[in-house]
Tab-separated table of C-alpha atoms and ligand atoms in Angstrom:
chain	number	residue	atom	x	y	z
A	225	MET	CA	32.369	-19.893	-2.318
A	226	THR	CA	29.758	-17.735	-3.991
A	227	GLN	CA	29.380	-14.602	-2.374
A	228	ILE	CA	25.995	-12.936	-2.588
A	229	ALA	CA	25.089	-9.283	-1.836
A	230	PHE	CA	21.318	-8.773	-1.246
A	231	ILE	CA	19.831	-5.253	-1.606
A	232	GLY	CA	16.225	-4.543	-0.564
A	233	LEU	CA	14.973	-6.416	2.675
A	234	GLY	CA	11.049	-5.481	2.726
A	235	HIS	CA	8.324	-7.881	2.947
A	236	MET	CA	9.882	-9.936	0.226
A	237	GLY	CA	13.575	-9.451	0.353
A	238	LEU	CA	13.943	-10.258	3.929
A	239	PRO	CA	12.716	-13.789	3.887
A	240	MET	CA	14.177	-14.551	0.495
A	241	ALA	CA	17.688	-13.457	1.972
A	242	ARG	CA	16.985	-15.519	4.976
A	243	ASN	CA	16.485	-18.585	2.745
A	244	LEU	CA	19.749	-17.996	0.989
A	245	LEU	CA	21.364	-17.933	4.392
A	246	LYS	CA	19.603	-21.262	5.264
A	247	ALA	CA	20.938	-22.812	2.132
A	248	GLY	CA	24.485	-22.050	3.216
A	249	PHE	CA	25.366	-19.049	1.041
A	250	ALA	CA	27.608	-16.313	2.505
A	251	ILE	CA	25.622	-12.959	2.041
A	252	SER	CA	25.976	-9.218	2.647
A	253	VAL	CA	22.831	-7.382	3.042
A	254	PHE	CA	21.705	-3.714	2.632
A	255	ASP	CA	18.451	-1.856	3.010
A	256	LEU	CA	17.598	1.858	3.776
A	257	VAL	CA	16.030	0.376	6.902
A	258	GLN	CA	18.708	-0.320	9.377
A	259	ASP	CA	16.463	-2.561	11.610
A	260	SER	CA	16.137	-5.130	8.695
A	261	VAL	CA	19.718	-5.246	7.908
A	262	ALA	CA	20.304	-5.752	11.828
A	263	SER	CA	17.882	-8.621	11.977
A	264	LEU	CA	19.494	-10.520	9.101
A	265	ALA	CA	22.867	-9.838	10.450
A	266	ALA	CA	21.990	-11.310	13.831
A	267	GLU	CA	20.983	-14.497	11.713
A	268	GLY	CA	24.513	-14.567	10.224
A	269	ALA	CA	24.527	-12.176	7.242
A	270	LYS	CA	27.159	-9.561	6.899
A	271	ALA	CA	25.790	-6.158	7.473
A	272	ALA	CA	26.636	-3.550	4.875
A	273	GLY	CA	26.609	0.317	5.362
A	274	SER	CA	25.682	0.998	1.627
A	275	ALA	CA	24.756	-0.733	-1.656
A	276	ALA	CA	28.261	-0.272	-2.714
A	277	ASP	CA	29.813	-1.844	0.575
A	278	ALA	CA	27.376	-4.918	0.125
A	279	VAL	CA	28.767	-5.649	-3.464
A	280	ARG	CA	32.446	-5.299	-2.749
A	281	ASP	CA	33.261	-8.914	-2.762
A	282	ALA	CA	30.163	-10.322	-4.387
A	283	THR	CA	29.902	-12.362	-7.451
A	284	VAL	CA	26.142	-12.415	-7.489
A	285	VAL	CA	23.819	-9.558	-6.620
A	286	VAL	CA	20.174	-10.040	-5.789
A	287	SER	CA	17.818	-6.903	-5.563
A	288	MET	CA	14.265	-6.719	-4.377
A	289	LEU	CA	13.101	-3.068	-4.518
A	290	PRO	CA	9.479	-1.385	-4.789
A	291	ALA	CA	9.533	-0.143	-8.392
A	292	SER	CA	11.310	1.029	-11.503
A	293	ARG	CA	12.650	4.198	-10.228
A	294	HIS	CA	14.226	2.564	-7.284
A	295	VAL	CA	15.802	0.045	-9.430
A	296	GLU	CA	17.139	2.452	-12.139
A	297	SER	CA	18.535	5.045	-9.456
A	298	LEU	CA	20.382	1.917	-7.720
A	299	TYR	CA	21.951	0.677	-10.813
A	300	LEU	CA	22.347	3.235	-13.554
A	301	GLY	CA	24.438	6.437	-13.812
A	302	ASP	CA	28.140	7.283	-13.001
A	303	GLN	CA	27.439	6.681	-9.365
A	304	GLY	CA	25.176	3.675	-9.886
A	305	LEU	CA	25.960	0.204	-8.635
A	306	LEU	CA	26.730	-1.257	-12.038
A	307	ALA	CA	29.821	0.855	-11.767
A	308	GLN	CA	30.847	-0.878	-8.428
A	309	ILE	CA	30.135	-4.382	-9.426
A	310	THR	CA	32.891	-6.652	-10.591
A	311	PRO	CA	32.546	-7.421	-14.311
A	312	GLY	CA	31.770	-11.129	-14.896
A	313	SER	CA	29.360	-10.887	-11.961
A	314	LEU	CA	25.656	-12.025	-12.210
A	315	VAL	CA	22.774	-9.573	-11.131
A	316	LEU	CA	19.300	-11.101	-10.344
A	317	GLU	CA	16.816	-8.290	-10.393
A	318	CYS	CA	13.808	-9.648	-8.632
A	319	SER	CA	11.737	-6.536	-8.141
A	320	THR	CA	8.483	-5.954	-10.318
A	321	ILE	CA	9.200	-3.106	-12.691
A	322	ALA	CA	8.465	-1.832	-16.193
A	323	PRO	CA	9.837	-4.150	-18.956
A	324	ASP	CA	11.402	-1.214	-20.624
A	325	SER	CA	12.926	-0.185	-17.370
A	326	ALA	CA	14.320	-3.626	-16.919
A	327	ARG	CA	15.751	-3.639	-20.572
A	328	LYS	CA	17.665	-0.397	-19.787
A	329	VAL	CA	19.171	-2.007	-16.932
A	330	HIS	CA	19.969	-4.998	-18.957
A	331	ALA	CA	21.802	-3.029	-21.561
A	332	ALA	CA	23.700	-0.967	-19.075
A	333	ALA	CA	24.938	-4.176	-17.355
A	334	ALA	CA	25.857	-5.694	-20.607
A	335	ALA	CA	27.981	-2.798	-21.564
A	336	ARG	CA	29.997	-3.453	-18.574
A	337	GLY	CA	30.472	-7.077	-18.940
A	338	ILE	CA	27.847	-7.947	-16.071
A	339	GLY	CA	25.217	-10.543	-16.587
A	340	LEU	CA	21.763	-9.614	-15.569
A	341	LEU	CA	18.354	-11.458	-15.313
A	342	ASP	CA	15.047	-9.868	-14.779
A	343	ALA	CA	13.647	-12.543	-12.343
A	344	PRO	CA	10.271	-11.283	-10.777
A	345	VAL	CA	8.474	-13.485	-8.381
A	346	SER	CA	5.095	-14.685	-7.687
A	347	GLY	CA	3.963	-16.529	-4.490
A	348	GLY	CA	3.547	-13.640	-1.918
A	349	THR	CA	5.294	-13.156	1.564
A	350	ALA	CA	4.165	-16.828	2.547
A	351	GLY	CA	6.010	-18.107	-0.673
A	352	ALA	CA	8.919	-16.048	0.193
A	353	ALA	CA	9.130	-17.295	3.682
A	354	ALA	CA	8.526	-20.895	2.643
A	355	GLY	CA	11.169	-20.716	-0.304
A	356	THR	CA	8.265	-21.839	-2.770
A	357	LEU	CA	8.285	-18.671	-5.098
A	358	THR	CA	7.722	-18.817	-8.714
A	359	PHE	CA	10.552	-17.040	-10.705
A	360	MET	CA	9.629	-15.545	-14.207
A	361	VAL	CA	12.967	-14.982	-15.730
A	362	GLY	CA	14.042	-12.799	-18.714
A	363	GLY	CA	17.396	-12.794	-20.277
A	364	LYS	CA	20.086	-15.264	-21.537
A	365	ALA	CA	19.635	-19.115	-21.015
A	366	GLU	CA	23.365	-19.388	-20.008
A	367	ALA	CA	22.884	-16.763	-17.326
A	368	LEU	CA	19.918	-18.587	-15.989
A	369	GLU	CA	21.726	-21.825	-15.758
A	370	LYS	CA	24.457	-19.959	-13.580
A	371	ALA	CA	21.576	-18.581	-11.433
A	372	ARG	CA	19.575	-21.641	-11.010
A	373	PRO	CA	21.200	-22.816	-7.719
A	374	ILE	CA	20.701	-19.539	-6.190
A	375	LEU	CA	17.108	-18.952	-7.312
A	376	ALA	CA	16.170	-22.738	-6.398
A	377	ALA	CA	17.142	-21.661	-2.679
A	378	MET	CA	14.331	-19.167	-2.779
A	379	GLY	CA	11.658	-20.769	-5.213
A	380	LYS	CA	10.154	-23.963	-6.440
A	381	ASN	CA	9.294	-23.007	-10.015
A	382	ILE	CA	11.755	-21.255	-12.219
A	383	PHE	CA	10.514	-20.288	-15.722
A	384	HIS	CA	12.421	-18.946	-18.493
A	385	ALA	CA	9.827	-16.537	-19.945
A	386	GLY	CA	12.137	-15.264	-22.844
A	387	PRO	CA	14.784	-12.649	-23.527
A	388	ASP	CA	15.542	-9.442	-21.690
A	389	GLY	CA	12.333	-7.759	-19.941
A	390	ALA	CA	10.263	-10.999	-20.627
A	391	GLY	CA	10.198	-11.945	-17.033
A	392	GLN	CA	8.570	-8.659	-16.307
A	393	VAL	CA	6.115	-8.932	-19.182
A	394	ALA	CA	4.956	-12.311	-17.751
A	395	LYS	CA	4.745	-10.930	-14.055
A	396	VAL	CA	2.501	-7.930	-15.158
A	397	CYS	CA	0.211	-10.207	-17.164
A	398	ASN	CA	-0.083	-12.380	-14.016
A	399	ASN	CA	-0.672	-9.659	-11.491
A	400	GLN	CA	-3.391	-8.163	-13.805
A	401	LEU	CA	-5.053	-11.507	-13.510
A	402	LEU	CA	-4.620	-11.680	-9.748
A	403	ALA	CA	-6.109	-8.356	-9.184
A	404	VAL	CA	-9.311	-9.124	-11.321
A	405	GLN	CA	-9.489	-12.388	-9.378
A	406	MET	CA	-9.187	-10.550	-5.926
A	407	ILE	CA	-11.711	-7.703	-6.920
A	408	GLY	CA	-14.302	-10.444	-8.097
A	409	THR	CA	-13.887	-12.493	-5.146
A	410	ALA	CA	-14.273	-9.526	-2.789
A	411	GLU	CA	-17.404	-8.482	-4.664
A	412	ALA	CA	-18.863	-11.899	-4.475
A	413	MET	CA	-18.123	-12.156	-0.746
A	414	ALA	CA	-19.850	-9.046	0.091
A	415	LEU	CA	-22.690	-9.909	-2.108
A	416	GLY	CA	-23.258	-13.233	-0.183
A	417	VAL	CA	-22.693	-11.762	3.247
A	418	ALA	CA	-25.146	-8.840	2.611
A	419	SER	CA	-27.669	-11.440	1.449
A	420	GLY	CA	-27.272	-13.317	4.752
A	421	LEU	CA	-24.794	-16.233	4.123
A	422	ASP	CA	-22.133	-16.922	6.651
A	423	PRO	CA	-18.701	-15.709	4.981
A	424	ALA	CA	-16.737	-19.001	5.876
A	425	VAL	CA	-19.638	-21.117	4.596
A	426	LEU	CA	-19.606	-19.081	1.061
A	427	ALA	CA	-15.861	-18.934	0.797
A	428	GLU	CA	-15.773	-22.745	0.863
A	429	ILE	CA	-18.759	-23.316	-1.450
A	430	MET	CA	-17.135	-20.975	-4.138
A	431	ARG	CA	-13.542	-22.393	-3.555
A	432	GLN	CA	-14.784	-25.996	-4.301
A	433	SER	CA	-16.979	-24.700	-7.189
A	434	SER	CA	-16.438	-23.217	-10.536
A	435	GLY	CA	-15.685	-19.651	-9.094
A	436	GLY	CA	-12.580	-21.342	-7.387
A	437	ASN	CA	-9.375	-19.313	-7.587
A	438	TRP	CA	-6.059	-18.486	-5.907
A	439	THR	CA	-7.564	-15.906	-3.761
A	440	LEU	CA	-10.168	-18.291	-2.491
A	441	GLU	CA	-7.580	-21.124	-1.954
A	442	LYS	CA	-4.870	-18.928	-0.306
A	443	TYR	CA	-5.880	-15.396	0.308
A	444	ASN	CA	-9.580	-14.837	1.233
A	445	PRO	CA	-10.191	-10.943	1.508
A	446	TRP	CA	-12.908	-11.321	3.934
A	447	PRO	CA	-11.632	-10.772	7.548
A	448	GLY	CA	-11.848	-14.062	9.634
A	449	VAL	CA	-12.221	-16.610	6.878
A	450	MET	CA	-8.739	-17.516	6.764
A	451	GLU	CA	-6.736	-17.310	9.945
A	452	ASN	CA	-3.292	-16.515	8.381
A	453	ALA	CA	-4.436	-14.360	5.380
A	454	PRO	CA	-3.675	-10.574	5.690
A	455	ALA	CA	-7.539	-9.923	5.806
A	456	SER	CA	-7.577	-11.544	9.218
A	457	LYS	CA	-4.587	-9.337	10.552
A	458	GLY	CA	-6.081	-5.963	9.545
A	459	TYR	CA	-4.858	-6.311	6.137
A	460	SER	CA	-1.227	-6.132	7.341
A	461	GLY	CA	1.784	-7.753	5.804
A	462	GLY	CA	1.585	-9.255	2.333
A	463	PHE	CA	1.621	-7.289	-0.866
A	464	MET	CA	0.784	-3.537	-0.499
A	465	ALA	CA	-2.355	-2.117	-2.406
A	466	GLU	CA	-0.113	0.650	-3.840
A	467	LEU	CA	2.337	-1.797	-5.177
A	468	MET	CA	-0.733	-3.635	-6.963
A	469	ALA	CA	-1.804	-0.169	-8.366
A	470	LYS	CA	1.840	0.132	-9.675
A	471	ASP	CA	1.584	-3.260	-11.347
A	472	LEU	CA	-1.756	-2.457	-12.799
A	473	GLY	CA	-0.277	0.674	-14.229
A	474	LEU	CA	2.439	-1.255	-15.843
A	475	ALA	CA	-0.112	-3.683	-17.309
A	476	GLN	CA	-1.864	-0.587	-18.870
A	477	GLU	CA	1.380	0.759	-20.292
A	478	ALA	CA	2.152	-2.787	-21.874
A	479	ALA	CA	-1.485	-2.586	-23.383
A	480	GLN	CA	-1.033	0.870	-24.730
A	481	ALA	CA	2.414	-0.202	-26.348
A	482	THR	CA	0.755	-3.146	-28.036
A	483	ALA	CA	-2.744	-1.854	-28.659
A	484	SER	CA	-4.081	-4.682	-26.548
A	485	SER	CA	-7.771	-4.369	-25.107
A	486	THR	CA	-7.580	-4.801	-21.378
A	487	PRO	CA	-10.970	-3.530	-20.148
A	488	MET	CA	-10.733	-5.685	-16.821
A	489	GLY	CA	-7.307	-4.589	-16.133
A	490	ALA	CA	-8.139	-0.988	-16.615
A	491	LEU	CA	-11.136	-1.142	-14.343
A	492	ALA	CA	-9.086	-3.040	-11.648
A	493	LEU	CA	-6.546	-0.082	-11.801
A	494	GLN	CA	-9.383	2.487	-11.369
A	495	LEU	CA	-10.711	0.449	-8.295
A	496	TYR	CA	-7.320	0.233	-6.711
A	497	ARG	CA	-6.714	3.978	-7.376
A	498	LEU	CA	-9.962	4.442	-5.378
A	499	LEU	CA	-8.565	2.392	-2.611
A	500	LEU	CA	-5.463	4.420	-2.355
A	501	LYS	CA	-7.192	7.647	-2.318
A	502	GLN	CA	-9.196	6.564	0.594
A	503	GLY	CA	-5.925	6.160	2.562
A	504	ASN	CA	-5.431	2.434	2.256
A	505	GLY	CA	-2.446	2.061	-0.079
A	506	LYS	CA	-0.080	0.638	2.701
A	507	LEU	CA	-2.584	-2.116	3.606
A	508	ASP	CA	-2.494	-5.449	1.786
A	509	PHE	CA	-4.123	-5.557	-1.701
A	510	SER	CA	-7.052	-7.832	-0.449
A	511	ALA	CA	-8.152	-4.668	1.377
A	512	VAL	CA	-9.926	-3.900	-1.923
A	513	GLN	CA	-12.667	-5.805	0.202
A	514	LYS	CA	-13.306	-2.486	1.910
A	515	LEU	CA	-14.768	-0.881	-1.373
A	516	PHE	CA	-17.775	-3.302	-1.059
A	517	VAL	CA	-18.721	-2.989	2.589
A	518	GLU	CA	-19.928	0.119	4.409
B	665	NAD	P1	8.609	-3.471	0.434
B	665	NAD	O1	8.211	-1.964	0.203
B	665	NAD	O2	8.291	-4.215	1.645
B	665	NAD	O3	10.215	-3.567	0.276
B	665	NAD	C1	11.121	-2.792	-0.480
B	665	NAD	C2	12.406	-2.695	0.386
B	665	NAD	O4	13.447	-1.846	-0.542
B	665	NAD	C3	12.032	-1.721	1.538
B	665	NAD	O5	12.664	-2.349	2.635
B	665	NAD	C4	13.008	-0.457	1.231
B	665	NAD	O6	13.546	0.293	2.451
B	665	NAD	C5	14.037	-0.975	0.347
B	665	NAD	N1	14.694	-0.002	-0.483
B	665	NAD	C6	14.134	0.940	-1.381
B	665	NAD	N2	15.097	1.632	-2.123
B	665	NAD	C7	16.184	1.065	-1.663
B	665	NAD	C8	17.750	1.453	-2.032
B	665	NAD	N3	17.998	2.403	-2.816
B	665	NAD	N4	18.678	0.704	-1.333
B	665	NAD	C9	18.335	-0.251	-0.576
B	665	NAD	N5	16.948	-0.796	-0.161
B	665	NAD	C10	16.142	-0.001	-0.665
B	665	NAD	O7	8.138	-4.322	-0.841
B	665	NAD	P2	8.025	-5.904	-1.058
B	665	NAD	O8	6.557	-6.185	-0.905
B	665	NAD	O9	8.979	-6.594	-0.498
B	665	NAD	O10	8.124	-5.847	-2.729
B	665	NAD	C11	9.249	-5.867	-3.542
B	665	NAD	C12	9.197	-6.010	-4.865
B	665	NAD	O11	8.422	-7.254	-5.058
B	665	NAD	C13	7.967	-5.150	-5.586
B	665	NAD	O12	8.345	-4.724	-6.818
B	665	NAD	C14	6.739	-5.714	-5.573
B	665	NAD	O13	5.835	-5.491	-6.602
B	665	NAD	C15	7.214	-7.305	-5.728
B	665	NAD	N6	6.446	-8.328	-5.323
B	665	NAD	C16	5.732	-8.380	-3.950
B	665	NAD	C17	5.127	-9.246	-3.651
B	665	NAD	C18	4.376	-9.435	-2.171
B	665	NAD	O14	3.416	-10.180	-1.842
B	665	NAD	N7	4.613	-8.536	-1.281
B	665	NAD	C19	4.995	-10.424	-4.198
B	665	NAD	C20	5.509	-10.509	-5.600
B	665	NAD	C21	6.262	-9.455	-6.019
């Protein structure tokens, strides 16, 4: 039976690991936060005391960490996890990180005879819980075929974006667009409400009109418009603004490297930095709404 190690049980990792359990996979789990490990152990996962302990008997390793530096420090170097993973195993690195960072980890894994895919996701915490994530995969097609049954237990759409790092490039492009949509939606909601419209009425009109987009469909930033959206829960849960700022920074790095013109992405990054400076980095990224209301 496939033995999976899952490392990083945050907003996304915990529900993703839970779906692997539900699908019948044997998994060992590790996070720096002991409570998250304990809650999955109560549901049938094996609690590991360290990342090295988690991968001991694993043939597949899944990781879901915040950013490039966490991923590089987990896997690389003499003490890194790649030195502990059995050659021939497969690593599915699902965090959103810099494409160059992903390529570095790809090269180190290949040098040890370990297969690796960069497989960042889209769909938010709701998609992670429902097992409907979209995976954007970079790496070898054969490795993706091996990974498919595992990814399918956590997601609905699985795209092969291209070679090593291509999944991260796709993800960064997607999140730049998402940030621009979220900011545009927040700005329009504030304008309409300041001009006397009922927020729920305005949201529904725009959702069904030419301004309609994913944030109006699933994630309205105005509190009270959508019962289950983070905006209606004090902007808690969901996708932290500081992680969106990280992704917008990655998009700007990619733009720099390719001499691409990304003025909307650049402005989105500046607005998210402002939100972070106001002490809102741990809130959901829809809290960008706060910039437009007193
Ligand atoms: P999070 O901060 O909630 O979770 C990260 C987890 O990693 C934390 O529990 C942390 O304790 C753990 N961790 C950090 N370093 C570790 C280490 N060395 N060993 C073990 N555990 C470690 O973040 P998240 O919202 O779950 O996001 C994870 C990744 O997914 C990020 O790259 C993010 O950009 C991306 N993402 C998030 C969402 C979302 O809606 N939250 C959606 C798509 C993609």
